[in-house]
GROMACS .gro file of C-alpha atoms in nm:
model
  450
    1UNK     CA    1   3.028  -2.862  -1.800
    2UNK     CA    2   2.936  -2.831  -1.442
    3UNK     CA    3   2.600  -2.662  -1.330
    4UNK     CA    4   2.745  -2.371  -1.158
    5UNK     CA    5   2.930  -2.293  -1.477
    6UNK     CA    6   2.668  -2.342  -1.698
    7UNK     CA    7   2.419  -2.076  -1.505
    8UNK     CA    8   2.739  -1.823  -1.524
    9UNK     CA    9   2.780  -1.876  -1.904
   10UNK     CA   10   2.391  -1.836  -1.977
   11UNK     CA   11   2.351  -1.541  -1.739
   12UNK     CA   12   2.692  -1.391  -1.852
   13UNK     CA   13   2.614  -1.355  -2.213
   14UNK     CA   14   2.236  -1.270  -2.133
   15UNK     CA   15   2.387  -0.961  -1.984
   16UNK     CA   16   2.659  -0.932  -2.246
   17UNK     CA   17   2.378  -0.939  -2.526
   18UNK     CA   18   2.162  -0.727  -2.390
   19UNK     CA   19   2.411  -0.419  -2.300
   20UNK     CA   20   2.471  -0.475  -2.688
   21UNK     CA   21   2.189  -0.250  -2.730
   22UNK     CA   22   2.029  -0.560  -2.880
   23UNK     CA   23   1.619  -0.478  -2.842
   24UNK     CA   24   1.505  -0.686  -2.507
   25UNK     CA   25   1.264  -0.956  -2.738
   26UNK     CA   26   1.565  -1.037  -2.978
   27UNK     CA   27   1.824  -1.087  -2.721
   28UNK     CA   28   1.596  -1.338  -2.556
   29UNK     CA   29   1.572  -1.500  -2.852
   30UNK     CA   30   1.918  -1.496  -2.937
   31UNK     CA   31   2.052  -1.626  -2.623
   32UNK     CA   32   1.783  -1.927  -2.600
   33UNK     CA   33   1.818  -2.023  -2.950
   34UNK     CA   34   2.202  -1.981  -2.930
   35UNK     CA   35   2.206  -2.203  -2.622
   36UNK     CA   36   1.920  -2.451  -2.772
   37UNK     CA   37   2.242  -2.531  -3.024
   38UNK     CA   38   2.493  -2.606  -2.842
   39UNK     CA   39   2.380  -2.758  -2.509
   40UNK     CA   40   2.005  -2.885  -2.655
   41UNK     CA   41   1.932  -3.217  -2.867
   42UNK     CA   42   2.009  -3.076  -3.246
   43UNK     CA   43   1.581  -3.176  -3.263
   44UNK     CA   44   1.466  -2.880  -3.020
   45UNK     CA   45   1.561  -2.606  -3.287
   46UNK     CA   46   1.295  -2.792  -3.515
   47UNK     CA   47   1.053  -2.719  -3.209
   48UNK     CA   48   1.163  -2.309  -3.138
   49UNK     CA   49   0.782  -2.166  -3.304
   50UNK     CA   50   0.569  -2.506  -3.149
   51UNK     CA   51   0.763  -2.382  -2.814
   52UNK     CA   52   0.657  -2.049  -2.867
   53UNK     CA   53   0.297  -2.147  -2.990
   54UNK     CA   54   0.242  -2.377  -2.715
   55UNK     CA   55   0.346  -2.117  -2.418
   56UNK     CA   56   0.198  -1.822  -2.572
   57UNK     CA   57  -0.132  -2.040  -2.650
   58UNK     CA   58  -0.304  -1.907  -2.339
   59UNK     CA   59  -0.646  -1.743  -2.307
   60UNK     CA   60  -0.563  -1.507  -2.078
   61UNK     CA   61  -0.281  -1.347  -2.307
   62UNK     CA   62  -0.550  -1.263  -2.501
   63UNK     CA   63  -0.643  -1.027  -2.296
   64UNK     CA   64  -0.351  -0.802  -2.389
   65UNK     CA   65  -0.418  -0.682  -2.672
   66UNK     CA   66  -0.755  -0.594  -2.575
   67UNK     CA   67  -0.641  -0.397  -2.245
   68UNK     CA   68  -0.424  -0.217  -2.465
   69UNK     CA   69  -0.665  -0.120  -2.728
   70UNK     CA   70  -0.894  -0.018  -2.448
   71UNK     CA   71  -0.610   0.169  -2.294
   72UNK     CA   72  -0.500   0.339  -2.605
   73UNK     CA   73  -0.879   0.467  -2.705
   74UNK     CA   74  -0.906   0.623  -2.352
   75UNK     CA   75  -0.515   0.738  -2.354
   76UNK     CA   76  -0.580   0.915  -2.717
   77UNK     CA   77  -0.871   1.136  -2.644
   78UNK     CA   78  -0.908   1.422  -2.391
   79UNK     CA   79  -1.000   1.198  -2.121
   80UNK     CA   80  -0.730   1.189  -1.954
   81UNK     CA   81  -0.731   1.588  -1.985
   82UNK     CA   82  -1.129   1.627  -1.891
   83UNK     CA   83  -1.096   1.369  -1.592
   84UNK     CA   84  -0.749   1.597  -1.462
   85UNK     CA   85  -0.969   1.946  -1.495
   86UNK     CA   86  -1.324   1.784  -1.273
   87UNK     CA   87  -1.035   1.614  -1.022
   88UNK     CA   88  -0.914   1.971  -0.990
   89UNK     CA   89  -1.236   2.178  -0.966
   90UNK     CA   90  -1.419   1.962  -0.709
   91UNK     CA   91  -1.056   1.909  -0.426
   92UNK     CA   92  -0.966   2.271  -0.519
   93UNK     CA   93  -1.089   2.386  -0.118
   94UNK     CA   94  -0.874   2.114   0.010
   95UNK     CA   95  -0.520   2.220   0.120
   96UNK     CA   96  -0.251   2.080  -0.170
   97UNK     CA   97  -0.601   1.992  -0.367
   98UNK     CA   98  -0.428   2.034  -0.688
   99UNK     CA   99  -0.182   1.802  -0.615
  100UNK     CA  100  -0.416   1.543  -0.496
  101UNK     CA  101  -0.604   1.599  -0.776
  102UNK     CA  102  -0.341   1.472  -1.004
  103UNK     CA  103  -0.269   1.154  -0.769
  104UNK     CA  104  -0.642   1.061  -0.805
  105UNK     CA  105  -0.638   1.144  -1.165
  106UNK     CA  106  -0.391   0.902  -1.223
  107UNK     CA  107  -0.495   0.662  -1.009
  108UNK     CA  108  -0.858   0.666  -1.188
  109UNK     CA  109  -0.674   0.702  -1.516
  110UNK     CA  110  -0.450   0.421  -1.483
  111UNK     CA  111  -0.739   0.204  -1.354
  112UNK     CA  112  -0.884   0.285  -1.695
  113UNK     CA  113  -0.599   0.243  -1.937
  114UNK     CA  114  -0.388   0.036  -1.751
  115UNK     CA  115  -0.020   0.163  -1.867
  116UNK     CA  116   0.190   0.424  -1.655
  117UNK     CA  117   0.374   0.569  -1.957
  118UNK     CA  118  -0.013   0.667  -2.094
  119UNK     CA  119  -0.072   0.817  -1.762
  120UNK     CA  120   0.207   1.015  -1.749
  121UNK     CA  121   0.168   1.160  -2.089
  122UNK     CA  122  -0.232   1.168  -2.134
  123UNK     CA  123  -0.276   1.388  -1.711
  124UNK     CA  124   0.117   1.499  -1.718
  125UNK     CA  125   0.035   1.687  -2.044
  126UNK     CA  126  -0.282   1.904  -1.859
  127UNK     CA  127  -0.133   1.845  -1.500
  128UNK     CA  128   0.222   1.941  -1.496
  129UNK     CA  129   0.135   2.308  -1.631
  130UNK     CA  130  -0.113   2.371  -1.437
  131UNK     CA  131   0.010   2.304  -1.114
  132UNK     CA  132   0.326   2.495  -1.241
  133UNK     CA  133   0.110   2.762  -1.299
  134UNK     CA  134  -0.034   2.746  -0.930
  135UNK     CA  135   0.330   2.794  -0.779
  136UNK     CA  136   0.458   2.388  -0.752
  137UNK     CA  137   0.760   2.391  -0.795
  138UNK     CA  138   0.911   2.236  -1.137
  139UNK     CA  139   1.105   1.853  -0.945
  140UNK     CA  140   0.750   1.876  -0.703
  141UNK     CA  141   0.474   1.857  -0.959
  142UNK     CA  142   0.723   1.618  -1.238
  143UNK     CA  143   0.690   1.386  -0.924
  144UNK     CA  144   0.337   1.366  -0.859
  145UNK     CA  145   0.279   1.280  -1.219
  146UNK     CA  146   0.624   1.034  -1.235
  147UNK     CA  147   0.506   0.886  -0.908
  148UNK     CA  148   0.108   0.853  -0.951
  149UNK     CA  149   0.190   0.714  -1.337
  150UNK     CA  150   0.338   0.380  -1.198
  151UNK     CA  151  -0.025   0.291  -1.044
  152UNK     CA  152  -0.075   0.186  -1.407
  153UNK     CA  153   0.079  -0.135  -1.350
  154UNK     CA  154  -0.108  -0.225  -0.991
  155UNK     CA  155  -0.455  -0.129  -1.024
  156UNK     CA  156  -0.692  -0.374  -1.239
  157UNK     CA  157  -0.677  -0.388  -1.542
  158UNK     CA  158  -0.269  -0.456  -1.528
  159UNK     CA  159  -0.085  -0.602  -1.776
  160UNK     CA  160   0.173  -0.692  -1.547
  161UNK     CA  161  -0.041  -0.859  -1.380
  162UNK     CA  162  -0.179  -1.035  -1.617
  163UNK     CA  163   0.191  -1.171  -1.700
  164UNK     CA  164   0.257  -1.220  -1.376
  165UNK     CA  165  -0.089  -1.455  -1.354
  166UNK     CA  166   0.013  -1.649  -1.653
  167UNK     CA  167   0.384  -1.723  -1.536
  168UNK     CA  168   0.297  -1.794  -1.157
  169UNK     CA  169  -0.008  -1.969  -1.264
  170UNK     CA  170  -0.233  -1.807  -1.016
  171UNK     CA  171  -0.557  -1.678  -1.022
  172UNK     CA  172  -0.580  -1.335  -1.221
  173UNK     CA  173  -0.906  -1.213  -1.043
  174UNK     CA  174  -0.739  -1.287  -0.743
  175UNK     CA  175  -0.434  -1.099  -0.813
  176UNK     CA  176  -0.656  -0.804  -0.976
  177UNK     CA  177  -0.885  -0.729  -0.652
  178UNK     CA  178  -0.496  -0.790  -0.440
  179UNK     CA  179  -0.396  -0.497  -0.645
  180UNK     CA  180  -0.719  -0.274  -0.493
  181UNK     CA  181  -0.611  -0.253  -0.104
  182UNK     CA  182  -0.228  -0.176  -0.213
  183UNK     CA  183  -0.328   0.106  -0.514
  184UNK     CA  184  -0.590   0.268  -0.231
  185UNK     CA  185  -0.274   0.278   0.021
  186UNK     CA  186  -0.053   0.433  -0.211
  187UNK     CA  187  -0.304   0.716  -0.325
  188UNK     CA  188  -0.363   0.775   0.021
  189UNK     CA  189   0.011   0.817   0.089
  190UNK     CA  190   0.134   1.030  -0.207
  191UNK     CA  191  -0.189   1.254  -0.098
  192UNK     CA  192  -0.075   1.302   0.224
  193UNK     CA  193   0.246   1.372   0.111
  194UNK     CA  194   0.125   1.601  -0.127
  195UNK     CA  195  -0.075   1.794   0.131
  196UNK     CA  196   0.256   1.789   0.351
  197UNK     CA  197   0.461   1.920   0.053
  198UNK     CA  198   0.204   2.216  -0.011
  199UNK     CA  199   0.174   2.338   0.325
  200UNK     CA  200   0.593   2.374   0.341
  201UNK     CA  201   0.554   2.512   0.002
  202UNK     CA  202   0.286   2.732   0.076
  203UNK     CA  203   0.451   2.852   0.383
  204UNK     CA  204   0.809   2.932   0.260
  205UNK     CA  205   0.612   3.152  -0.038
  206UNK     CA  206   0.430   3.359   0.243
  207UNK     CA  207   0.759   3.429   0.374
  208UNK     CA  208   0.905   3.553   0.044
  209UNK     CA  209   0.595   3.761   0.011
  210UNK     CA  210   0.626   3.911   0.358
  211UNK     CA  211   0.984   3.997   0.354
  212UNK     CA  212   1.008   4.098  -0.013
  213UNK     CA  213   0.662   4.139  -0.165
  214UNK     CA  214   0.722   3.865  -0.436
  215UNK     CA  215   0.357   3.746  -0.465
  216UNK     CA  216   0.403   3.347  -0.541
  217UNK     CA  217   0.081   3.207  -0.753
  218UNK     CA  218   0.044   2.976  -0.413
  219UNK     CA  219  -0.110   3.242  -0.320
  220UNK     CA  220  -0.371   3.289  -0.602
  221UNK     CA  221  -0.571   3.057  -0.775
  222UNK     CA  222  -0.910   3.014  -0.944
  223UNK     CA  223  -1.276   2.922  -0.748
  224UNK     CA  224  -1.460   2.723  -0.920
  225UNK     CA  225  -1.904   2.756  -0.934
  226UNK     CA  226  -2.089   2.502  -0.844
  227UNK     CA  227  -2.220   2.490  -1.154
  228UNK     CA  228  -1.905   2.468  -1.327
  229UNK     CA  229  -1.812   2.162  -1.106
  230UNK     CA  230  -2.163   1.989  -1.258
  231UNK     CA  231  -2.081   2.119  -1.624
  232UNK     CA  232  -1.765   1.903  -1.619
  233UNK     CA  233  -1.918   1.582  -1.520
  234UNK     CA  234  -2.074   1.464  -1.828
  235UNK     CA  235  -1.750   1.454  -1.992
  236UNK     CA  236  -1.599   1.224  -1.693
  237UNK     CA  237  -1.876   1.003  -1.584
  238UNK     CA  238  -1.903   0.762  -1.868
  239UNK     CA  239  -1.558   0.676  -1.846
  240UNK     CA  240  -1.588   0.610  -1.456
  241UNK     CA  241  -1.907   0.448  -1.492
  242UNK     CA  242  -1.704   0.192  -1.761
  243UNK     CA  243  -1.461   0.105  -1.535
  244UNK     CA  244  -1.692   0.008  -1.286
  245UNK     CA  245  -1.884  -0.202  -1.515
  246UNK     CA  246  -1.600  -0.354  -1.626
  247UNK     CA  247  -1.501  -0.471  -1.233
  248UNK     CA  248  -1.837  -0.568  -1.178
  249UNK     CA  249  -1.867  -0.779  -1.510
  250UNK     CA  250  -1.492  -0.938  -1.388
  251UNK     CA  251  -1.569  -1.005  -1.011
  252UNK     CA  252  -1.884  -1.027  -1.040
  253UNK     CA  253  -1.831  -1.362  -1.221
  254UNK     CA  254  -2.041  -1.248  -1.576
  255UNK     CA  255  -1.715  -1.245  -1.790
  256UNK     CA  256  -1.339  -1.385  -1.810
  257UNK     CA  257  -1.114  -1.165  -1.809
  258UNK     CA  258  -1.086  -1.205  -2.192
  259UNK     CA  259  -1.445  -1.103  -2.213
  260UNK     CA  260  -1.385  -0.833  -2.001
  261UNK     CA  261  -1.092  -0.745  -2.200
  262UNK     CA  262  -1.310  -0.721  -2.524
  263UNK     CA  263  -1.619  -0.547  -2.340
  264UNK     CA  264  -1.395  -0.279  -2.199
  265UNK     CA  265  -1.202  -0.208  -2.573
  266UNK     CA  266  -1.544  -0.162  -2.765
  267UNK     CA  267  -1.713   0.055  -2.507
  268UNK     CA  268  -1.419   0.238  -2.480
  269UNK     CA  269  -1.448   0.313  -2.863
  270UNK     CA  270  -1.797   0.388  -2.808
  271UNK     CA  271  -1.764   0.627  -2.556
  272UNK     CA  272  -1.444   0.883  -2.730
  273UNK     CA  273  -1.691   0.846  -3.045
  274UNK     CA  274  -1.984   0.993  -2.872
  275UNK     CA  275  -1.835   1.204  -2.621
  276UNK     CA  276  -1.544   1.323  -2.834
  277UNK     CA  277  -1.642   1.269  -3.191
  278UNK     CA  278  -1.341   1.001  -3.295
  279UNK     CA  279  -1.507   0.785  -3.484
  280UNK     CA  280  -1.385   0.845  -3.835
  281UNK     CA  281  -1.125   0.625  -3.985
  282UNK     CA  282  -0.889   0.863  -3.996
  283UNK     CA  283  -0.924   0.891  -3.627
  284UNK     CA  284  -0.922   0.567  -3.538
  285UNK     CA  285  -0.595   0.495  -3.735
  286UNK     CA  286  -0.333   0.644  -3.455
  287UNK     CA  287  -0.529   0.383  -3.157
  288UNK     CA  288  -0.540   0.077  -3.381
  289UNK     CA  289  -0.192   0.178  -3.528
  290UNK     CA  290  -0.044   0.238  -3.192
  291UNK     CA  291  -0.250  -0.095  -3.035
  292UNK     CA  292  -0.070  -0.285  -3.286
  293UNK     CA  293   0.282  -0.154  -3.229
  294UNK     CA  294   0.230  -0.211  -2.835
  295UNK     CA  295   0.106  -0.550  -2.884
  296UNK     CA  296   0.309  -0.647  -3.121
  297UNK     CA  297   0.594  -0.553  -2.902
  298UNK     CA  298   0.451  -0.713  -2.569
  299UNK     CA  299   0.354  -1.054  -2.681
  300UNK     CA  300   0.707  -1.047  -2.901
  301UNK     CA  301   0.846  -1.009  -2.591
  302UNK     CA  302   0.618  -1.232  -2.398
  303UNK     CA  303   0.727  -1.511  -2.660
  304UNK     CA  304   1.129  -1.499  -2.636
  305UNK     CA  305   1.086  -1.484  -2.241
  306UNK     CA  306   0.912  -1.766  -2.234
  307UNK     CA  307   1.154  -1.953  -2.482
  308UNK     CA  308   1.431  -1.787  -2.279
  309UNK     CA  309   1.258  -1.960  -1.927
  310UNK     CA  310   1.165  -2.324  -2.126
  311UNK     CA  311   1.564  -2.292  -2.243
  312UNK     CA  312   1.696  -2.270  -1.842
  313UNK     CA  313   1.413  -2.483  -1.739
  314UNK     CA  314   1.525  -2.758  -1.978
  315UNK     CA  315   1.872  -2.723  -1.901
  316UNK     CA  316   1.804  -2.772  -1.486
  317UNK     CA  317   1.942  -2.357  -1.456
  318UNK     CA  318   1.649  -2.248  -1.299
  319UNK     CA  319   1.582  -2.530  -1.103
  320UNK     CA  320   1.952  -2.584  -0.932
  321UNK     CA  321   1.934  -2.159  -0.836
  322UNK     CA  322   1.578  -2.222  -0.663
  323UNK     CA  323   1.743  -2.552  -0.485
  324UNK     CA  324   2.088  -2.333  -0.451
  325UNK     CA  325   1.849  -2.045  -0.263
  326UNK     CA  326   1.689  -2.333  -0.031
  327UNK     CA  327   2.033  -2.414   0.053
  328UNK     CA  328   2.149  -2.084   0.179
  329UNK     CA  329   1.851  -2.197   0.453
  330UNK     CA  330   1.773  -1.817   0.488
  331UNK     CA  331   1.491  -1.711   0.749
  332UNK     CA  332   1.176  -1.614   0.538
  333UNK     CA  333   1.221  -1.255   0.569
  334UNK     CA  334   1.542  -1.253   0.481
  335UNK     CA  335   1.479  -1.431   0.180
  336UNK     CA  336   1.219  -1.207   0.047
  337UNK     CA  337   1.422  -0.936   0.164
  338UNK     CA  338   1.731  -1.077  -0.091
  339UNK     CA  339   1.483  -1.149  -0.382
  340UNK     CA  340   1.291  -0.851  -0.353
  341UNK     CA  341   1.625  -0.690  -0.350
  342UNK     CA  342   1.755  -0.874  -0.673
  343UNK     CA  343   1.419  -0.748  -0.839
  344UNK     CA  344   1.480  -0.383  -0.738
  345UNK     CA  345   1.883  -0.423  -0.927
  346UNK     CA  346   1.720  -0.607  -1.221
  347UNK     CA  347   1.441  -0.262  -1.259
  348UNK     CA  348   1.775  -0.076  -1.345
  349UNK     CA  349   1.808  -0.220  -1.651
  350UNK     CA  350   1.482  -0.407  -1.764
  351UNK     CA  351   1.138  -0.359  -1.800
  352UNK     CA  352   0.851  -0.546  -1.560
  353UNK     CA  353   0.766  -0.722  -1.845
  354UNK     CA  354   1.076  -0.904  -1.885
  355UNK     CA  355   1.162  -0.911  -1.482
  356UNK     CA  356   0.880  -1.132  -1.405
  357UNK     CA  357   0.889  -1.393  -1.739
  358UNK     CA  358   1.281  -1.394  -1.668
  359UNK     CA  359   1.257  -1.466  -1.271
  360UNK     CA  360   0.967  -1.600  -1.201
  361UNK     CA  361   1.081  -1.994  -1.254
  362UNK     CA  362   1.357  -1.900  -1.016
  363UNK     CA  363   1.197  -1.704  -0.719
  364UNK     CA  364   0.898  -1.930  -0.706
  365UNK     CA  365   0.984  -2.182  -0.587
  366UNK     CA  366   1.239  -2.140  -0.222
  367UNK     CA  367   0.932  -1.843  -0.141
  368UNK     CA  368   0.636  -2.113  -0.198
  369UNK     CA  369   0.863  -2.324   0.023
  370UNK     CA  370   0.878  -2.105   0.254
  371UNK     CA  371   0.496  -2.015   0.289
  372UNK     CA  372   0.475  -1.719   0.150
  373UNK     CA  373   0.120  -1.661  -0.042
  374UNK     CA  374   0.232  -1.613  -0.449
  375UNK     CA  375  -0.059  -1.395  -0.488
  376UNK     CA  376   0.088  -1.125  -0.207
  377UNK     CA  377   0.407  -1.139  -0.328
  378UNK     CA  378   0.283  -1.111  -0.643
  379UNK     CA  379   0.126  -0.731  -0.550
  380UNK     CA  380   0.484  -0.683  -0.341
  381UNK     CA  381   0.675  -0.786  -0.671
  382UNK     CA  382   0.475  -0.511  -0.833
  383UNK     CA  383   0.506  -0.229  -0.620
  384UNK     CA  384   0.914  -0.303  -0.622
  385UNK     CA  385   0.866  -0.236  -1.010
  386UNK     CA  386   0.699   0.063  -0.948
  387UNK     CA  387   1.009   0.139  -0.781
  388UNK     CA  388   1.175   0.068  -1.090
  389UNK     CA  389   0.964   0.317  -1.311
  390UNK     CA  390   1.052   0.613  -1.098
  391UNK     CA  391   1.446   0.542  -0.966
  392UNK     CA  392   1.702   0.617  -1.183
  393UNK     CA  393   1.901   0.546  -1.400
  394UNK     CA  394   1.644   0.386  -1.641
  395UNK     CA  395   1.316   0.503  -1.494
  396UNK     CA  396   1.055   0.476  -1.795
  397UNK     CA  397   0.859   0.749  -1.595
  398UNK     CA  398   1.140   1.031  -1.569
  399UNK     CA  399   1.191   1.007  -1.927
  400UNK     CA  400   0.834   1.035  -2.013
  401UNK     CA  401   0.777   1.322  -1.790
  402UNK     CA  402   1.145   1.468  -1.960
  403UNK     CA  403   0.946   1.424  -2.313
  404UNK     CA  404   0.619   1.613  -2.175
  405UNK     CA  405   0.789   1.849  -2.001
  406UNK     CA  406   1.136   1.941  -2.169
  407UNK     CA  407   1.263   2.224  -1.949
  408UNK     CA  408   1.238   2.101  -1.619
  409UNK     CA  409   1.580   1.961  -1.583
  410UNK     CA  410   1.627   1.616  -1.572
  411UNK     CA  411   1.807   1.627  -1.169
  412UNK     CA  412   1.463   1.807  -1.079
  413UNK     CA  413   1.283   1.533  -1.210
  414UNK     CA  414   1.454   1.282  -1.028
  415UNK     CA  415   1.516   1.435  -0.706
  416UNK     CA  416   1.127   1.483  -0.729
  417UNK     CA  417   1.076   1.158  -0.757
  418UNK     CA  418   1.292   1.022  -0.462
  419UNK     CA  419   1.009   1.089  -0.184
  420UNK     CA  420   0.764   0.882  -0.352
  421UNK     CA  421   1.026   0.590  -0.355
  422UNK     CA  422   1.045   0.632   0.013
  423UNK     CA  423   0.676   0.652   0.005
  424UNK     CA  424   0.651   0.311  -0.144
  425UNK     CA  425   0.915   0.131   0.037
  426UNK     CA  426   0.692   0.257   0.358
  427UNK     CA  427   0.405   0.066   0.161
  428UNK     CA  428   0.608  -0.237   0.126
  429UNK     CA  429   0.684  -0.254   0.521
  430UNK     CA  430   0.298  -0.174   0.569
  431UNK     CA  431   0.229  -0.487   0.339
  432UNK     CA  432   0.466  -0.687   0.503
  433UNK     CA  433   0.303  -0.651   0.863
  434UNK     CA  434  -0.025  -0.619   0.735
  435UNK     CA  435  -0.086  -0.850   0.456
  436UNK     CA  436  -0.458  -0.856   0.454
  437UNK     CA  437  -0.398  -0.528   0.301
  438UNK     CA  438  -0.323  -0.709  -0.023
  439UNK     CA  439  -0.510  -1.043   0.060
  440UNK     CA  440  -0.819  -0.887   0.232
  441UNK     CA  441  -0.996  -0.807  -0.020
  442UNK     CA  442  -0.962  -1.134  -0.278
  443UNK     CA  443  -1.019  -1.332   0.009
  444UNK     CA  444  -1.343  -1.185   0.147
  445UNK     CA  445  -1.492  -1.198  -0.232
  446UNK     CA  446  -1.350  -1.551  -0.352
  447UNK     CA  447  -1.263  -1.745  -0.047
  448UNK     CA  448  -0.937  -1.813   0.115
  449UNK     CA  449  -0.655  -1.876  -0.126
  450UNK     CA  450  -0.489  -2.177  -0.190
   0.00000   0.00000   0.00000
């Protein structure tokens, strides 16, 4: 069987398997396995768990489940809900300062559990009702959460990331402070949009009120004390203060990541047990439970990708589409353009998770030839799954914000969350031209890159 026929079959019944409705980990599985029998030595299938083992044997991996454990004790108590209701009290005096409240919220919220679907839920849960409340309309404030969720999976700690480290083999501090410059750009430009957003809304209800007395709560709102800005601080502080320790011990060159990983998880259990009282078993039962599920999940799928890459590796697939790419003799712009492109099509259907452990051996390669820095298209890689979070028609974000908030219909949702995709295609040009807005930052701290 020819090459070119061989890549068709394997990516044809990849696809074919996985619109099955097969879960993502088991159709990995089943295709590599499936193809490790009939175009593999008969040996290899005596080697499928020392495969495994051996690719998932990697000390940074282990700080997955630790992230997540950390993620889930912060993502399970109200501080998600305490950090949303200081955000809100101290920008309230700044025009749309509810609205950038949320995008900060879940900007600092995502920095400290590092998943989008918990930051969606844990500030969506306190944010989307309250800026309801205020007069946002329903598609307006679904997209503010939807939009300022996906920063889950660019600013440090990400999991993504993380992944993303282990399959490009590149430095994960580096890639974690490349995430910094990127997540501060986007905050700034969903706030600005935000602001933008509130003054049109703002406006159009003074109208209504003028020529028909309908009094919109735009209008109204609450004013906050200074003293009730200072009585919600205790409540937020420690969890700020954590995630700056945890940077510091990271870059600062005092831990691994791993270390940081498991510094980050037990303070994190300290702090909900004496700020918020969890501490008893029972408590503690829904984070480990639900750190187990997620992890279990992750690395299963974490394993089968990386069968699933050793399988097309072995068999020359990936190799002969990187060489087929370098043939095409594309400028360099145009090539990222294409793969950046095939990324955004594969965020349809899969997760990031699978997207990077399934492309990465292929995409490598023809943009390292061309002399492109993996590290900064490592943050631009990210940002296009952002994209992927928010844009329908499988957007893990709109359906979390559908769960949270059940009767804002699900075209509001999405039409609210269609700015913010412009938003971060801008960011993506702005990257482009600029890149020591992604490489800035790792290279001022730990020396040029390689």
């Amino acid at each position: 069987m020819s090459m070119l026929a061989l890549g068709l079959l394997f990516g044809g019944v990849t696809l074919v398997v996985m619109f099955s409705g097969m879960p993502i980990a088991f159709s990995l599985g089943a295709v590599a396995v499936g193809f490790m029998y009939f175009f593999m030595p008969a040996s290899s299938l005596d080697t499928v768990t020392q495969n495994v083992y051996e690719e998932m044997a990697s000390i940074t991996l282990l700080s997955i489940p630790l992230f997540i454990l950390k993620g889930a004790a912060i993502g399970r108590s109200n501080a998600g809900k305490d950090l949303y209701l200081a955000m809100h009290a101290w920008m309230q005096r700044i025009p749309g300062g509810l609205g950038i409240a949320n995008v900060f919220t879940c900007a600092l919220f995502a920095a400290m559990a590092g998943s989008s679907p918990a930051t969606c839920s844990a500030i969506g849960s306190a944010g989307i009702p309250e800026m309801r409340k205020r007069g946002y309309s329903p598609g307006f404030a679904a997209g503010i959460i939807a939009a300022g969720g996906t920063l889950g999976i660019l600013l440090p700690p990400s999991i993504t990331m993380i992944l993303y480290a282990v399959a490009a083999e590149q430095s994960l501090g580096r890639l974690f402070l490349a995430g910094i410059g990127p997540g501060i750009l986007l905050v700034t430009l969903f706030s600005l949009y935000a602001a933008y957003r509130f003054r049109r809304e703002v406006a159009a209800a003074q109208v209504a009120f003028d020529a028909h007395g309908h009094r919109s709560a735009y209008l109204e709102g609450e004013i906050y004390t200074l003293r009730k800005k200072v009585e919600m601080l205790p409540r937020v502080l420690p969890f700020v203060i954590l995630l700056i320790g945890v940077m510091v011990a990271l870059y600062g060159g005092f831990a691994t990541p791993s270390e940081t990983a498991g510094l980050g998880a037990v303070l994190a259990l300290a702090l909900i047990a004496m700020v918020y009282g969890i501490w008893r078993p029972a408590d503690l039962e829904p984070i480990l439970a639900a750190t187990v599920r997620e992890s279990t999940m992750l690395m299963f799928i974490i394993g089968m990708s990386l069968l699933f890459s050793y399988v097309m590796s072995y068999l020359h697939i990936s190799q002969s589409t990187a060489e087929w790419i370098v043939s095409l003799q594309l400028s360099r712009w145009m090539l990222l353009a294409v793969i950046l492109l095939f990324v955004v099509v594969l965020g349809f259907f899969l997760p990031p998770v699978s997207i990077i452990l399934m492309t990465v051996p292929i995409i490598l390669p023809p943009l390292k030839a061309a002399g492109f820095d993996l590290v900064w298209f490592g943050v631009l890689m990210t940002i296009v799954m952002e994209m992927g979070l928010i844009h329908p028609p499988v957007g893990l974000n709109i359906f979390v914000i559908k769960n949270i908030a059940p009767d804002i219909p699900l075209r509001d949702v999405i039409w609210g969350v269609m700015p913010f995709v412009g938003l971060m295609f801008l960011a993506i040009i702005l990257i482009c031209l600029l890149p020591a807005i992604a490489v800035g930052l790792p290279n001022a701290v730990m020396g040029p890159g390689r």
